[in-house]
Amino acid sequence: MVAAKAEEKPPVSEASSSALQEEKTEKKEEKEKAEAEMAYRVYDATTIGEPQALGKDKSKVWEKLMGARIVYLGEAEQVPEKDDRILELEIVKNLRNRCFEHQRPISVALEAFPSNLQERLDLFMEKRIDGEALRSYTSHWPPQQWQEYAPLLNYCRDNGIRLVACGTPLEVLRTVQAEGIRGLSKSQRKLYAPPAGSGFISGFSSTSGRSSMDVISSNQFVPFDPCSYLSAQSKVVDDYSMSQIILQSVTDGDSQGMLVVITGASHVIYGSRGIGIPARISKKIQKKNQAVILLHPERQYIRREGEVPVADFLWYSPAKTCTRNCFDRAEIARIMNAAGRRRDALPQDLQKGLDLGLVSPEILQNFFDLEQYPVIAELIHRFQGFRERLLVDPKFLNRLAIEEAISITTTLLAQYERRKGRFFEEIDYVLTDTIRGSVVDFFTVWLPAPTISFLSYADGNSLPENLGVLKNLLGSIPDNAFQKAPTGVNWNLNERFASVIFGGLKLSGVGFISSIGAGAISSALYIVRKSLNPSLAENRMKKKASVLKSALVYGSFLGTSANLRYQIIAGLVEHRLSDYLLSNYNEPLLVNLLSFVVRTINSYWGTQQWIDLARLTGLQPRKEAIESAAVPSLQDGMTSRGSDALEPPSLMECSSTSATSIEERSNQSSDSP
């Protein structure tokens, strides 16, 4: 006992235990932050030519932002994007954490709040009024805007980030839009209009060449529009008033503090002399101490030598589509060189995707990784369907093998259990049943599996108008309702529901055709066996009716029950849950085991559902009918599993139609002694 006690480890103190827990939490948060940063597409817009993607390493972005005193986040104005609010919150969180580490105060200025609501924002920050009370002062906002901004406002209040209302009061803007600056009172001009001779208006109106607004929106500025001059004055007032509030906030605050300004993109883009808030403030705060990020700019353009960059960075979320240059060509070239591959050696769809800027470096690297395995390399080069699935889910073949193993094993066991000594004598029926089940199971895994295709983008314009519309419709829905949206895609609820309907139609077709095919093979085998044994009885009308009925019922079963179950398995279990387990625990064996267990349970449950449906529709006799008939040859003539309640159902559902096929029962029972 003394030796045992001596060998015991000293108990872990509560302090060390909490320290370990905090360390694990910090590592997990750092990993999640790194993964979130990797998901966003960030481009350096200061480079000459095409904006350069920064790839996985975002250190250049944060180094630039942390070196700035003012960080501008330019929102989309022409078509407001709710994804902008998500990006703003993520960027503010990141900057707040980094400023906290360097003991720097941070504030957030919002154009959405007019400056005359500053007192209300202060009350909200002090928790003297709640969100609903603050919301009552934003009745001028469009619908749903409060729900989009609420998470950012609550985060700032809970983390001590001061909120600044930097927008121009609505009555001032409306007056200028209707009457111009001359419509303002003297006191209003002093507060909101630039002083005479400051060059603010002349600087705005002297732009030449391409309009800076054209960078952000496809709607170009019309210089001779009747309202253009009043709109220009309105923007002058807006830019001036916001620049004064922002400059005052920075001047009054800590010299080391940071101000994050959230405003419309047209107010903060860099341009020629005096255009935009950053240029106006640069007289007091140097340009190097300001950083501009455009969120989801509607289009990118090639910056020519000598032109001023529109921003420091262009920032896209994974769900936002960009029209061109979505991925860095330099990074793709590096991966190609590292793999020792040439572009013309890639499959045609990948080449088209590279031309269109749709192939990310990560997808290209996945393709080269899959080529390391000879069998998989042959599949992804010869068959586009396998390539589209394996690029999304490298474990697709594992899942297919698991399903087929369950199908073949359980079907053969059920066949042998029912046939016993007649197993090899009736091997033709055994093989027919097994092959049909394997084919159907292949499609239950194949159809709902997530895919990624690049060829459809290139060939969409070459189709006739009707076919093009149909292809675009089918291409806009996910492969299963629970699939993760890939980069540049954002599926809504209607599109996900449509994937359930369309997937059900495809599986129904598979079930109907496979049942008809099995019936044709059964009839052919019957003819062959009858020629060898003329004593076989014949009942053609009964056989034809049962084949058609069995095909209709089985197709309906696959399109409803099987479709929903396999979509849940492919989308939730093997796509979302498996990715979570791999990213957090890195246990491929656990993922494969989970897939095997879930598919086994699904097959068993599906078999029970099919037996109940077959009995309800009359494809299988009920237990009472079997007991009253008491025909010994019936049990010998049953094909696969689960034909009645007296025999145990097998684990595989898809080959059960042969078990219930009336024509096979009649053929085999007449052949039995």
XYZ file of C-alpha atoms in Angstrom, residues 48-337:
290
model
C -0.704 48.014 -59.998
C -2.899 45.882 -62.232
C -5.232 43.276 -60.813
C -5.784 43.342 -57.043
C -3.571 40.696 -55.471
C -5.136 38.029 -53.256
C -3.387 37.618 -49.923
C -4.212 33.910 -49.522
C -4.250 32.304 -46.093
C -1.732 34.680 -44.521
C -3.570 37.857 -43.503
C -0.676 39.260 -41.453
C -0.151 42.081 -43.967
C -3.755 43.187 -43.477
C -3.616 43.333 -39.692
C -0.170 44.940 -39.704
C -1.496 47.748 -41.905
C -4.673 48.178 -39.849
C -2.898 48.177 -36.506
C -0.538 50.849 -37.804
C -3.459 53.155 -38.618
C -5.319 55.552 -36.380
C -8.442 55.518 -38.573
C -9.793 52.383 -40.301
C -12.616 52.927 -42.788
C -15.035 50.112 -43.645
C -16.846 51.064 -46.861
C -20.282 49.486 -47.205
C -22.159 48.812 -50.440
C -24.565 51.695 -51.090
C -26.418 51.012 -54.338
C -27.574 47.570 -53.197
C -27.134 47.209 -49.404
C -25.586 43.902 -48.377
C -26.486 42.276 -45.073
C -23.196 40.373 -45.335
C -21.473 43.735 -44.833
C -22.758 43.806 -41.256
C -21.285 40.357 -40.637
C -17.884 41.404 -41.980
C -17.949 44.636 -39.972
C -18.589 42.761 -36.745
C -15.801 40.251 -37.447
C -13.303 42.991 -38.278
C -14.256 45.056 -35.220
C -13.884 41.975 -32.994
C -10.458 41.248 -34.409
C -9.279 44.840 -34.056
C -10.672 45.104 -30.533
C -8.777 41.982 -29.427
C -5.533 43.224 -30.967
C -5.972 46.712 -29.501
C -6.679 45.164 -26.098
C -3.373 43.281 -26.280
C -1.538 46.549 -27.058
C -3.591 48.527 -24.518
C -5.035 50.792 -27.203
C -8.547 52.259 -26.885
C -10.868 51.695 -29.817
C -14.046 53.484 -30.965
C -16.549 52.883 -33.755
C -18.137 55.711 -35.781
C -21.376 54.964 -37.625
C -22.751 57.010 -40.513
C -26.082 55.242 -39.991
C -26.602 57.357 -36.828
C -26.942 61.117 -37.449
C -24.747 63.260 -35.199
C -27.785 64.635 -33.340
C -28.330 61.127 -31.901
C -24.980 61.086 -30.062
C -26.645 61.586 -26.690
C -28.904 58.596 -27.317
C -25.890 56.451 -28.230
C -24.165 57.540 -25.021
C -27.209 56.512 -22.991
C -27.209 53.155 -24.775
C -23.500 52.674 -23.999
C -24.155 53.481 -20.337
C -27.024 50.947 -20.369
C -29.469 53.609 -19.294
C -31.652 52.734 -22.301
C -31.993 49.403 -24.057
C -31.910 48.476 -27.704
C -35.653 48.932 -28.193
C -35.494 52.494 -26.898
C -32.574 53.269 -29.199
C -34.402 51.650 -32.082
C -37.272 54.133 -31.706
C -34.897 56.895 -32.845
C -34.029 55.058 -36.086
C -37.448 55.057 -37.712
C -35.825 56.469 -40.879
C -33.887 53.233 -41.399
C -35.024 50.750 -44.053
C -36.755 47.576 -42.807
C -34.489 44.897 -41.354
C -31.581 47.335 -40.932
C -31.863 47.341 -37.150
C -31.628 43.543 -36.988
C -28.463 43.746 -39.088
C -26.781 46.399 -36.938
C -27.974 45.117 -33.524
C -25.195 42.483 -33.046
C -22.493 45.126 -33.693
C -24.135 47.656 -31.365
C -24.524 45.104 -28.568
C -20.936 43.904 -28.972
C -19.591 47.457 -28.704
C -21.662 48.171 -25.605
C -20.694 44.897 -23.895
C -16.975 45.377 -24.613
C -16.623 49.061 -23.819
C -16.152 50.248 -27.418
C -17.340 53.851 -27.677
C -19.921 54.539 -30.377
C -19.772 57.781 -32.370
C -22.680 59.107 -34.412
C -20.986 60.679 -37.445
C -23.848 60.911 -39.938
C -25.269 64.203 -41.201
C -28.694 65.085 -39.702
C -31.533 64.122 -42.012
C -33.122 67.572 -42.125
C -29.826 69.078 -43.304
C -29.391 66.539 -46.115
C -33.002 66.902 -47.245
C -32.683 70.669 -47.369
C -29.502 70.514 -49.475
C -30.986 67.894 -51.799
C -34.018 70.144 -52.393
C -32.515 73.659 -52.379
C -28.744 73.274 -52.274
C -26.354 74.678 -49.662
C -27.961 78.115 -49.938
C -31.113 76.657 -48.402
C -29.340 76.093 -45.066
C -29.479 78.615 -42.269
C -26.310 80.473 -41.208
C -25.869 78.269 -38.162
C -26.329 75.124 -40.249
C -23.834 76.324 -42.875
C -21.278 76.942 -40.158
C -21.667 73.407 -38.819
C -22.204 71.311 -41.937
C -21.024 73.200 -45.048
C -17.369 73.785 -45.960
C -16.189 77.376 -45.622
C -15.992 79.506 -48.729
C -12.676 79.270 -50.540
C -11.743 75.943 -48.936
C -11.713 74.204 -52.311
C -13.997 71.483 -51.032
C -16.613 71.929 -53.735
C -14.138 72.740 -56.488
C -12.133 69.695 -55.578
C -15.227 67.565 -55.835
C -16.387 68.951 -59.179
C -12.980 68.993 -60.876
C -12.650 65.249 -61.235
C -11.650 64.148 -64.692
C -11.380 60.828 -66.445
C -13.089 57.847 -64.904
C -15.420 58.694 -62.072
C -14.369 57.276 -58.732
C -17.992 56.306 -58.134
C -17.725 53.959 -61.107
C -15.308 51.835 -59.145
C -17.957 51.003 -56.605
C -21.109 50.910 -58.664
C -21.953 50.049 -62.216
C -24.289 53.076 -62.210
C -22.071 55.872 -63.532
C -22.402 59.477 -62.442
C -24.320 61.533 -65.023
C -22.751 65.040 -65.083
C -25.644 66.828 -66.820
C -28.529 65.249 -64.962
C -31.008 67.896 -63.693
C -30.423 66.823 -60.097
C -26.694 66.148 -60.412
C -25.571 69.542 -59.064
C -27.815 69.296 -56.001
C -26.659 65.714 -55.445
C -23.059 66.877 -55.648
C -23.712 69.555 -53.019
C -25.418 66.994 -50.829
C -22.380 64.746 -51.009
C -20.083 67.679 -50.276
C -22.043 68.476 -47.124
C -22.121 64.828 -46.113
C -18.373 64.331 -46.616
C -17.482 67.581 -44.870
C -19.675 67.073 -41.813
C -18.526 63.471 -41.341
C -14.874 64.425 -41.789
C -15.185 67.092 -39.068
C -16.813 64.689 -36.606
C -14.248 61.966 -37.332
C -11.352 64.392 -37.013
C -12.747 65.771 -33.756
C -13.155 62.245 -32.331
C -9.567 61.360 -33.153
C -8.237 64.658 -31.797
C -10.173 64.443 -28.528
C -9.298 60.792 -27.966
C -6.089 59.064 -26.992
C -3.225 59.760 -29.392
C -2.649 56.003 -29.608
C -6.326 55.096 -29.992
C -8.050 53.685 -33.066
C -11.283 54.823 -34.698
C -13.178 52.410 -36.961
C -15.487 54.316 -39.323
C -18.402 52.418 -40.889
C -19.843 54.394 -43.779
C -20.769 54.210 -47.449
C -17.981 53.182 -49.792
C -18.273 56.329 -51.942
C -17.295 58.477 -48.942
C -14.013 56.720 -48.195
C -12.479 55.631 -51.498
C -9.113 57.180 -52.276
C -9.074 59.580 -55.202
C -7.605 62.702 -56.702
C -7.231 65.885 -54.687
C -9.801 66.444 -52.005
C -12.141 63.571 -52.894
C -13.546 61.518 -50.027
C -13.123 61.690 -46.276
C -9.579 60.196 -46.126
C -8.275 62.851 -48.530
C -9.917 65.663 -46.549
C -8.550 64.439 -43.233
C -5.070 63.849 -44.652
C -4.290 67.536 -44.054
C -4.361 66.826 -40.309
C -3.721 63.062 -40.211
C -1.292 61.617 -42.698
C -2.571 59.154 -45.250
C -0.259 56.439 -43.947
C -2.198 56.577 -40.668
C -5.468 55.826 -42.463
C -6.591 52.505 -43.968
C -9.551 51.913 -46.249
C -11.316 48.548 -46.676
C -14.083 48.172 -49.236
C -16.565 45.470 -48.270
C -17.923 43.416 -51.154
C -17.155 45.943 -53.903
C -19.515 45.255 -56.767
C -16.705 44.914 -59.261
C -12.934 45.023 -59.440
C -10.982 46.809 -62.121
C -7.387 46.903 -63.371
C -5.600 49.942 -61.935
C -3.306 51.577 -64.427
C 0.095 52.988 -63.563
C -0.193 56.505 -62.169
C -3.755 56.068 -60.906
C -4.496 56.441 -57.228
C -5.730 53.173 -55.613
C -9.357 53.206 -54.557
C -8.623 51.457 -51.254
C -5.997 49.532 -49.358
C -7.927 46.249 -49.314
C -10.965 44.645 -50.947
C -12.698 42.237 -48.579
C -15.159 39.508 -49.601
C -16.972 36.977 -47.447
C -17.209 33.337 -48.664
C -20.891 33.755 -49.510
C -20.360 36.727 -51.821
C -19.733 36.241 -55.514
C -17.046 38.350 -57.165
C -17.243 38.782 -60.928
C -13.599 38.263 -61.847
C -10.128 37.567 -60.449
C -11.627 35.844 -57.419
C -8.415 33.968 -56.713
C -4.799 34.961 -56.950
C -3.189 33.742 -60.161
C 0.262 33.988 -58.588
C -0.712 31.557 -55.822
C -2.196 29.158 -58.387
C 0.998 29.380 -60.468
C 3.051 28.569 -57.366
C 0.963 25.456 -56.660
C 1.252 24.350 -60.297
C 5.025 24.746 -60.205
